[in-house]
Amino acid sequence: MLKGKVAIVTGGTRGIGYAIVKKYLENGASVVLFGSREETVEKALTSLNSENPNWKVDGAWPNLSDANAVAEAIQKVKDKYGRIDILANNAGISQSTKIEDYDPADFDKIMNLNVKALFHTIQPTVKYMREQGGGCIINTSSMVSISGQPSGVGYPTSKSAVNGLTWSLARELGPSNIRVNAVAPGITRTDMVAALPEKMIQPLIANIPLRKVGEPEDIANAFLFLASDMASYVTGEILSVDGAMRT
Ligand code: NAD
């Protein structure tokens, strides 16, 4: 479904990001995964190369809070592969601290990675996508972007901002044949969820009509669809992949 395409996936070293990288590689794309540290990027690359030595996968670890570092890393991708067809913005962090205990510095940290880093990756990529006549950007929202969550105000706030950014850029970039969508996962089995206490997870599952948490591959399948030509008329969409859970 992605033969000949070049993709960047942020936060591609584990969890949902790693599943997206694998899915894109299995479908014929060349992928550059961005991680936060050289060590974890190298570990992910070793694991992917051992699964299939023919996969064209590469890695980088720019600081996503640093616009210049991100622009430089993205230019390197363009220089090496000649184009950038898909930008999957997946890196993100969450926190569920109550408002009274919430450190303002943590609020900034969440907004910086979950929202501003998207601005940093999208800005230089758009330039190349416009030059090559199109491309697609897929952001990572969350079901809590619509519903909010009972504690940890920074995270749902950041994901609502992701929706706003997605809707707006879909309108701005549509005339340049650049599609912009987001995937809004529900509860998905990754380290982010493993960090939640079990007593919090069980009642949540009872609330999911499909009666199970999502797997990273469920989310990666949505990223595949939106990146593919099957979604050629889909833009400005926040695609829920949450087993119909409504908090
Ligand atoms: P995870 O914690 O397993 O992985 C997060 C990824 O982000 C990792 O690859 C990590 O290296 C990267 N990352 C974290 N901090 C970074 C930084 N400062 N700079 C660069 N990269 C950094 O989480 P996940 O569950 O795979 O989450 C992936 C995305 O899906 C996030 O945007 C998250 O908000 C979203 N999401 C997850 C769930 C869920 O239930 N797991 C639900 C809704 C949305």
mmCIF file of C-alpha atoms and ligand atoms in Angstrom:
data_model
loop_
_atom_site.group_PDB
_atom_site.id
_atom_site.type_symbol
_atom_site.label_atom_id
_atom_site.label_comp_id
_atom_site.label_asym_id
_atom_site.label_seq_id
_atom_site.Cartn_x
_atom_site.Cartn_y
_atom_site.Cartn_z
ATOM 1 C CA MET A 1 0.000 0.000 0.000
ATOM 2 C CA LEU A 2 2.966 2.374 0.455
ATOM 3 C CA LYS A 3 5.431 1.110 -2.147
ATOM 4 C CA GLY A 4 8.061 3.749 -2.974
ATOM 5 C CA LYS A 5 6.885 6.189 -0.288
ATOM 6 C CA VAL A 6 9.181 7.802 2.273
ATOM 7 C CA ALA A 7 7.893 8.213 5.837
ATOM 8 C CA ILE A 8 9.055 9.856 9.048
ATOM 9 C CA VAL A 9 7.587 8.478 12.288
ATOM 10 C CA THR A 10 8.287 10.318 15.555
ATOM 11 C CA GLY A 11 8.469 8.305 18.768
ATOM 12 C CA GLY A 12 9.076 5.231 16.617
ATOM 13 C CA THR A 13 11.159 3.310 19.119
ATOM 14 C CA ARG A 14 8.377 1.617 21.066
ATOM 15 C CA GLY A 15 4.636 1.281 21.601
ATOM 16 C CA ILE A 16 2.301 2.631 18.931
ATOM 17 C CA GLY A 17 5.155 4.364 17.070
ATOM 18 C CA TYR A 18 7.106 1.131 16.670
ATOM 19 C CA ALA A 19 3.967 -0.606 15.366
ATOM 20 C CA ILE A 20 3.472 2.211 12.815
ATOM 21 C CA VAL A 21 7.094 1.927 11.652
ATOM 22 C CA LYS A 22 6.687 -1.841 11.184
ATOM 23 C CA LYS A 23 3.367 -1.478 9.394
ATOM 24 C CA TYR A 24 4.808 1.096 6.988
ATOM 25 C CA LEU A 25 7.869 -1.088 6.296
ATOM 26 C CA GLU A 26 5.706 -4.176 5.709
ATOM 27 C CA ASN A 27 3.787 -2.125 3.152
ATOM 28 C CA GLY A 28 6.843 -1.080 1.162
ATOM 29 C CA ALA A 29 7.732 2.366 2.537
ATOM 30 C CA SER A 30 11.212 3.562 3.483
ATOM 31 C CA VAL A 31 11.018 4.806 7.059
ATOM 32 C CA VAL A 32 13.101 7.152 9.187
ATOM 33 C CA LEU A 33 12.120 6.803 12.819
ATOM 34 C CA PHE A 34 12.774 9.624 15.239
ATOM 35 C CA GLY A 35 13.414 8.766 18.894
ATOM 36 C CA SER A 36 14.531 10.704 21.923
ATOM 37 C CA ARG A 37 17.901 8.953 22.466
ATOM 38 C CA GLU A 38 20.534 7.324 20.265
ATOM 39 C CA GLU A 39 20.492 4.175 22.408
ATOM 40 C CA THR A 40 16.758 3.495 22.025
ATOM 41 C CA VAL A 41 16.838 4.360 18.311
ATOM 42 C CA GLU A 42 19.699 1.889 17.740
ATOM 43 C CA LYS A 43 17.837 -0.785 19.721
ATOM 44 C CA ALA A 44 14.704 -0.336 17.603
ATOM 45 C CA LEU A 45 16.727 -0.409 14.362
ATOM 46 C CA THR A 46 18.487 -3.624 15.425
ATOM 47 C CA SER A 47 15.183 -5.246 16.218
ATOM 48 C CA LEU A 48 13.616 -4.174 12.881
ATOM 49 C CA ASN A 49 16.693 -5.255 10.897
ATOM 50 C CA SER A 50 16.618 -8.661 12.548
ATOM 51 C CA GLU A 51 12.939 -9.069 11.594
ATOM 52 C CA ASN A 52 13.641 -8.263 7.963
ATOM 53 C CA PRO A 53 17.092 -7.232 6.729
ATOM 54 C CA ASN A 54 15.546 -5.939 3.476
ATOM 55 C CA TRP A 55 13.472 -3.249 5.194
ATOM 56 C CA LYS A 56 14.726 0.258 4.423
ATOM 57 C CA VAL A 57 14.779 1.825 7.868
ATOM 58 C CA ASP A 58 16.914 4.513 9.382
ATOM 59 C CA GLY A 59 16.852 6.573 12.588
ATOM 60 C CA ALA A 60 17.590 9.982 14.115
ATOM 61 C CA TRP A 61 17.175 11.536 17.550
ATOM 62 C CA PRO A 62 16.657 15.303 17.202
ATOM 63 C CA ASN A 63 15.377 17.135 20.239
ATOM 64 C CA LEU A 64 11.746 17.683 19.203
ATOM 65 C CA SER A 65 11.601 20.867 21.332
ATOM 66 C CA ASP A 66 14.328 22.438 19.212
ATOM 67 C CA ALA A 67 12.953 23.739 15.895
ATOM 68 C CA ASN A 68 16.399 24.012 14.291
ATOM 69 C CA ALA A 69 17.464 20.499 15.288
ATOM 70 C CA VAL A 70 14.209 19.090 13.902
ATOM 71 C CA ALA A 71 14.508 21.063 10.645
ATOM 72 C CA GLU A 72 18.065 19.776 10.223
ATOM 73 C CA ALA A 73 17.022 16.149 10.785
ATOM 74 C CA ILE A 74 14.163 16.509 8.320
ATOM 75 C CA GLN A 75 16.432 18.052 5.719
ATOM 76 C CA LYS A 76 18.764 15.064 6.084
ATOM 77 C CA VAL A 77 15.832 12.750 5.305
ATOM 78 C CA LYS A 78 14.991 14.790 2.207
ATOM 79 C CA ASP A 79 18.679 14.845 1.114
ATOM 80 C CA LYS A 80 19.045 11.098 1.528
ATOM 81 C CA TYR A 81 15.698 9.882 0.146
ATOM 82 C CA GLY A 82 14.813 12.735 -2.230
ATOM 83 C CA ARG A 83 11.274 13.220 -0.874
ATOM 84 C CA ILE A 84 9.015 12.954 2.197
ATOM 85 C CA ASP A 85 5.559 11.519 1.524
ATOM 86 C CA ILE A 86 4.315 10.751 5.034
ATOM 87 C CA LEU A 87 4.895 12.453 8.373
ATOM 88 C CA ALA A 88 3.459 10.495 11.296
ATOM 89 C CA ASN A 89 3.609 12.583 14.472
ATOM 90 C CA ASN A 90 3.293 9.993 17.215
ATOM 91 C CA ALA A 91 5.686 10.962 20.063
ATOM 92 C CA GLY A 92 3.760 12.015 23.139
ATOM 93 C CA ILE A 93 3.670 11.897 26.926
ATOM 94 C CA SER A 94 0.848 11.903 29.448
ATOM 95 C CA GLN A 95 0.335 12.678 33.112
ATOM 96 C CA SER A 96 -2.653 12.250 35.407
ATOM 97 C CA THR A 97 -1.767 14.558 38.324
ATOM 98 C CA LYS A 98 -4.589 16.465 40.022
ATOM 99 C CA ILE A 99 -4.773 20.206 39.328
ATOM 100 C CA GLU A 100 -3.634 21.268 42.835
ATOM 101 C CA ASP A 101 -0.485 19.148 42.575
ATOM 102 C CA TYR A 102 0.254 19.892 38.913
ATOM 103 C CA ASP A 103 3.705 21.427 38.420
ATOM 104 C CA PRO A 104 3.441 24.228 35.813
ATOM 105 C CA ALA A 105 6.754 23.013 34.362
ATOM 106 C CA ASP A 106 5.097 19.643 33.634
ATOM 107 C CA PHE A 107 2.256 21.412 31.857
ATOM 108 C CA ASP A 108 4.846 23.085 29.598
ATOM 109 C CA LYS A 109 6.595 19.750 29.024
ATOM 110 C CA ILE A 110 3.388 18.107 27.822
ATOM 111 C CA MET A 111 2.405 21.020 25.592
ATOM 112 C CA ASN A 112 5.929 21.205 24.169
ATOM 113 C CA LEU A 113 6.064 17.568 23.103
ATOM 114 C CA ASN A 114 2.416 16.847 22.313
ATOM 115 C CA VAL A 115 1.699 20.083 20.446
ATOM 116 C CA LYS A 116 4.675 22.329 19.713
ATOM 117 C CA ALA A 117 6.870 19.467 18.458
ATOM 118 C CA LEU A 118 4.204 18.848 15.782
ATOM 119 C CA PHE A 119 4.598 22.434 14.655
ATOM 120 C CA HIS A 120 8.383 21.848 14.539
ATOM 121 C CA THR A 121 8.143 18.707 12.385
ATOM 122 C CA ILE A 122 5.346 19.945 10.142
ATOM 123 C CA GLN A 123 6.807 23.348 9.232
ATOM 124 C CA PRO A 124 9.937 22.157 7.367
ATOM 125 C CA THR A 125 8.180 19.071 5.959
ATOM 126 C CA VAL A 126 5.425 21.122 4.349
ATOM 127 C CA LYS A 127 8.014 23.003 2.297
ATOM 128 C CA TYR A 128 9.245 19.741 0.732
ATOM 129 C CA MET A 129 5.737 18.346 0.314
ATOM 130 C CA ARG A 130 4.614 21.465 -1.533
ATOM 131 C CA GLU A 131 7.681 21.255 -3.829
ATOM 132 C CA GLN A 132 6.981 17.607 -4.670
ATOM 133 C CA GLY A 133 3.267 18.184 -5.278
ATOM 134 C CA GLY A 134 1.718 16.662 -2.149
ATOM 135 C CA GLY A 135 2.030 14.434 0.873
ATOM 136 C CA CYS A 136 0.252 13.467 4.031
ATOM 137 C CA ILE A 137 0.568 14.289 7.711
ATOM 138 C CA ILE A 138 -0.961 12.145 10.431
ATOM 139 C CA ASN A 139 -1.037 13.398 14.012
ATOM 140 C CA THR A 140 -1.788 11.502 17.192
ATOM 141 C CA SER A 141 -4.757 12.731 19.148
ATOM 142 C CA SER A 142 -6.622 10.773 21.822
ATOM 143 C CA MET A 143 -10.179 9.933 22.795
ATOM 144 C CA VAL A 144 -9.716 12.338 25.724
ATOM 145 C CA SER A 145 -9.321 15.209 23.241
ATOM 146 C CA ILE A 146 -13.121 15.215 23.032
ATOM 147 C CA SER A 147 -14.158 14.026 26.493
ATOM 148 C CA GLY A 148 -11.433 15.360 28.768
ATOM 149 C CA GLN A 149 -10.241 13.153 31.634
ATOM 150 C CA PRO A 150 -10.899 13.220 35.375
ATOM 151 C CA SER A 151 -7.381 14.318 36.348
ATOM 152 C CA GLY A 152 -4.264 15.442 34.511
ATOM 153 C CA VAL A 153 -5.507 18.506 32.682
ATOM 154 C CA GLY A 154 -2.398 18.981 30.515
ATOM 155 C CA TYR A 155 -2.799 15.832 28.449
ATOM 156 C CA PRO A 156 -6.375 16.252 27.166
ATOM 157 C CA THR A 157 -5.700 19.950 26.636
ATOM 158 C CA SER A 158 -2.709 19.090 24.450
ATOM 159 C CA LYS A 159 -4.685 16.529 22.452
ATOM 160 C CA SER A 160 -7.576 18.967 21.853
ATOM 161 C CA ALA A 161 -4.926 21.329 20.472
ATOM 162 C CA VAL A 162 -3.761 18.533 18.159
ATOM 163 C CA ASN A 163 -7.302 18.345 16.763
ATOM 164 C CA GLY A 164 -7.365 22.108 16.180
ATOM 165 C CA LEU A 165 -3.999 22.014 14.477
ATOM 166 C CA THR A 166 -5.127 19.088 12.286
ATOM 167 C CA TRP A 167 -8.397 20.707 11.192
ATOM 168 C CA SER A 168 -6.698 24.030 10.455
ATOM 169 C CA LEU A 169 -3.768 22.629 8.495
ATOM 170 C CA ALA A 170 -6.090 20.382 6.476
ATOM 171 C CA ARG A 171 -7.792 23.553 5.280
ATOM 172 C CA GLU A 172 -4.575 25.489 4.750
ATOM 173 C CA LEU A 173 -2.674 22.718 2.945
ATOM 174 C CA GLY A 174 -5.476 21.019 0.995
ATOM 175 C CA PRO A 175 -4.920 23.242 -2.058
ATOM 176 C CA SER A 176 -1.300 21.958 -2.153
ATOM 177 C CA ASN A 177 -2.522 18.344 -2.153
ATOM 178 C CA ILE A 178 -1.287 17.766 1.400
ATOM 179 C CA ARG A 179 -3.749 15.778 3.501
ATOM 180 C CA VAL A 180 -3.715 16.284 7.279
ATOM 181 C CA ASN A 181 -5.512 13.862 9.585
ATOM 182 C CA ALA A 182 -5.220 12.529 13.122
ATOM 183 C CA VAL A 183 -5.802 9.187 14.784
ATOM 184 C CA ALA A 184 -7.470 9.300 18.211
ATOM 185 C CA PRO A 185 -6.604 6.063 20.016
ATOM 186 C CA GLY A 186 -8.559 4.784 22.965
ATOM 187 C CA ILE A 187 -6.820 2.772 25.647
ATOM 188 C CA THR A 188 -3.969 0.967 23.918
ATOM 189 C CA ARG A 189 -1.627 -1.619 25.391
ATOM 190 C CA THR A 190 1.723 0.244 25.601
ATOM 191 C CA ASP A 191 4.093 1.499 28.325
ATOM 192 C CA MET A 192 1.831 4.566 28.666
ATOM 193 C CA VAL A 193 -1.033 2.313 29.794
ATOM 194 C CA ALA A 194 1.207 -0.051 31.766
ATOM 195 C CA ALA A 195 2.004 2.984 33.924
ATOM 196 C CA LEU A 196 -1.649 3.137 35.047
ATOM 197 C CA PRO A 197 -2.597 1.167 38.176
ATOM 198 C CA GLU A 198 -4.535 -2.058 37.393
ATOM 199 C CA LYS A 199 -7.442 -0.847 39.555
ATOM 200 C CA MET A 200 -7.836 2.014 37.074
ATOM 201 C CA ILE A 201 -7.694 -0.221 33.960
ATOM 202 C CA GLN A 202 -10.327 -2.857 34.833
ATOM 203 C CA PRO A 203 -13.252 -0.425 35.241
ATOM 204 C CA LEU A 204 -12.148 1.213 31.998
ATOM 205 C CA ILE A 205 -12.392 -2.090 30.099
ATOM 206 C CA ALA A 206 -15.924 -2.591 31.409
ATOM 207 C CA ASN A 207 -16.684 0.738 29.737
ATOM 208 C CA ILE A 208 -15.380 -0.298 26.311
ATOM 209 C CA PRO A 209 -18.130 -1.793 24.104
ATOM 210 C CA LEU A 210 -15.562 -4.132 22.462
ATOM 211 C CA ARG A 211 -14.540 -5.219 26.009
ATOM 212 C CA LYS A 212 -10.792 -5.084 25.379
ATOM 213 C CA VAL A 213 -8.018 -2.536 25.188
ATOM 214 C CA GLY A 214 -6.567 -1.770 21.761
ATOM 215 C CA GLU A 215 -3.288 -3.218 20.571
ATOM 216 C CA PRO A 216 -0.604 -0.994 18.993
ATOM 217 C CA GLU A 217 -1.284 -2.744 15.673
ATOM 218 C CA ASP A 218 -4.940 -1.622 15.760
ATOM 219 C CA ILE A 219 -3.724 1.971 15.831
ATOM 220 C CA ALA A 220 -0.991 1.334 13.243
ATOM 221 C CA ASN A 221 -3.647 0.005 10.836
ATOM 222 C CA ALA A 222 -5.408 3.381 10.989
ATOM 223 C CA PHE A 223 -2.095 5.136 10.324
ATOM 224 C CA LEU A 224 -1.623 2.845 7.315
ATOM 225 C CA PHE A 225 -5.069 3.584 5.901
ATOM 226 C CA LEU A 226 -4.658 7.345 6.290
ATOM 227 C CA ALA A 227 -1.174 7.270 4.705
ATOM 228 C CA SER A 228 -2.309 5.204 1.737
ATOM 229 C CA ASP A 229 -4.000 6.188 -1.504
ATOM 230 C CA MET A 230 -7.145 4.475 -0.132
ATOM 231 C CA ALA A 231 -7.576 7.695 1.881
ATOM 232 C CA SER A 232 -6.903 10.036 -1.054
ATOM 233 C CA TYR A 233 -10.079 12.079 -0.365
ATOM 234 C CA VAL A 234 -9.808 11.995 3.435
ATOM 235 C CA THR A 235 -8.437 15.097 5.124
ATOM 236 C CA GLY A 236 -9.233 17.064 8.275
ATOM 237 C CA GLU A 237 -10.488 13.872 9.935
ATOM 238 C CA ILE A 238 -9.916 12.779 13.547
ATOM 239 C CA LEU A 239 -10.262 9.006 13.244
ATOM 240 C CA SER A 240 -11.295 7.360 16.533
ATOM 241 C CA VAL A 241 -9.822 3.901 17.108
ATOM 242 C CA ASP A 242 -11.162 3.204 20.578
ATOM 243 C CA GLY A 243 -13.608 0.281 20.577
ATOM 244 C CA ALA A 244 -16.384 2.911 20.827
ATOM 245 C CA MET A 245 -15.317 3.847 24.343
ATOM 246 C CA ARG A 246 -16.853 7.171 25.323
ATOM 247 C CA THR A 247 -15.574 8.515 28.638
HETATM 248 P P1 NAD B 1 4.841 5.172 24.780
HETATM 249 O O1 NAD B 1 5.160 5.854 26.055
HETATM 250 O O2 NAD B 1 4.913 3.686 24.697
HETATM 251 O O3 NAD B 1 5.740 5.773 23.601
HETATM 252 C C1 NAD B 1 5.893 7.150 23.456
HETATM 253 C C2 NAD B 1 6.887 7.436 22.366
HETATM 254 O O4 NAD B 1 7.183 8.832 22.400
HETATM 255 C C3 NAD B 1 8.202 6.698 22.568
HETATM 256 O O5 NAD B 1 8.680 6.238 21.320
HETATM 257 C C4 NAD B 1 9.115 7.761 23.128
HETATM 258 O O6 NAD B 1 10.465 7.585 22.755
HETATM 259 C C5 NAD B 1 8.570 9.010 22.485
HETATM 260 N N1 NAD B 1 8.914 10.170 23.305
HETATM 261 C C6 NAD B 1 8.576 10.391 24.606
HETATM 262 N N2 NAD B 1 9.140 11.538 25.031
HETATM 263 C C7 NAD B 1 9.855 12.032 23.968
HETATM 264 C C8 NAD B 1 10.643 13.182 23.757
HETATM 265 N N3 NAD B 1 10.826 14.084 24.725
HETATM 266 N N4 NAD B 1 11.200 13.368 22.544
HETATM 267 C C9 NAD B 1 11.006 12.476 21.556
HETATM 268 N N5 NAD B 1 10.263 11.375 21.675
HETATM 269 C C10 NAD B 1 9.697 11.158 22.876
HETATM 270 O O7 NAD B 1 3.416 5.702 24.378
HETATM 271 P P2 NAD B 1 2.326 5.194 23.334
HETATM 272 O O8 NAD B 1 1.198 4.665 24.112
HETATM 273 O O9 NAD B 1 2.940 4.363 22.257
HETATM 274 O O10 NAD B 1 1.871 6.618 22.765
HETATM 275 C C11 NAD B 1 2.098 7.051 21.437
HETATM 276 C C12 NAD B 1 1.143 8.171 21.128
HETATM 277 O O11 NAD B 1 -0.213 7.700 21.247
HETATM 278 C C13 NAD B 1 1.259 9.367 22.084
HETATM 279 O O12 NAD B 1 1.096 10.569 21.360
HETATM 280 C C14 NAD B 1 0.065 9.173 23.020
HETATM 281 O O13 NAD B 1 -0.373 10.375 23.590
HETATM 282 C C15 NAD B 1 -0.949 8.564 22.083
HETATM 283 N N6 NAD B 1 -2.029 7.826 22.755
HETATM 284 C C16 NAD B 1 -1.753 6.698 23.437
HETATM 285 C C17 NAD B 1 -2.814 6.023 24.064
HETATM 286 C C18 NAD B 1 -2.596 4.761 24.848
HETATM 287 O O14 NAD B 1 -3.552 4.290 25.481
HETATM 288 N N7 NAD B 1 -1.420 4.155 24.825
HETATM 289 C C19 NAD B 1 -4.121 6.528 23.977
HETATM 290 C C20 NAD B 1 -4.350 7.690 23.253
HETATM 291 C C21 NAD B 1 -3.278 8.331 22.640
#
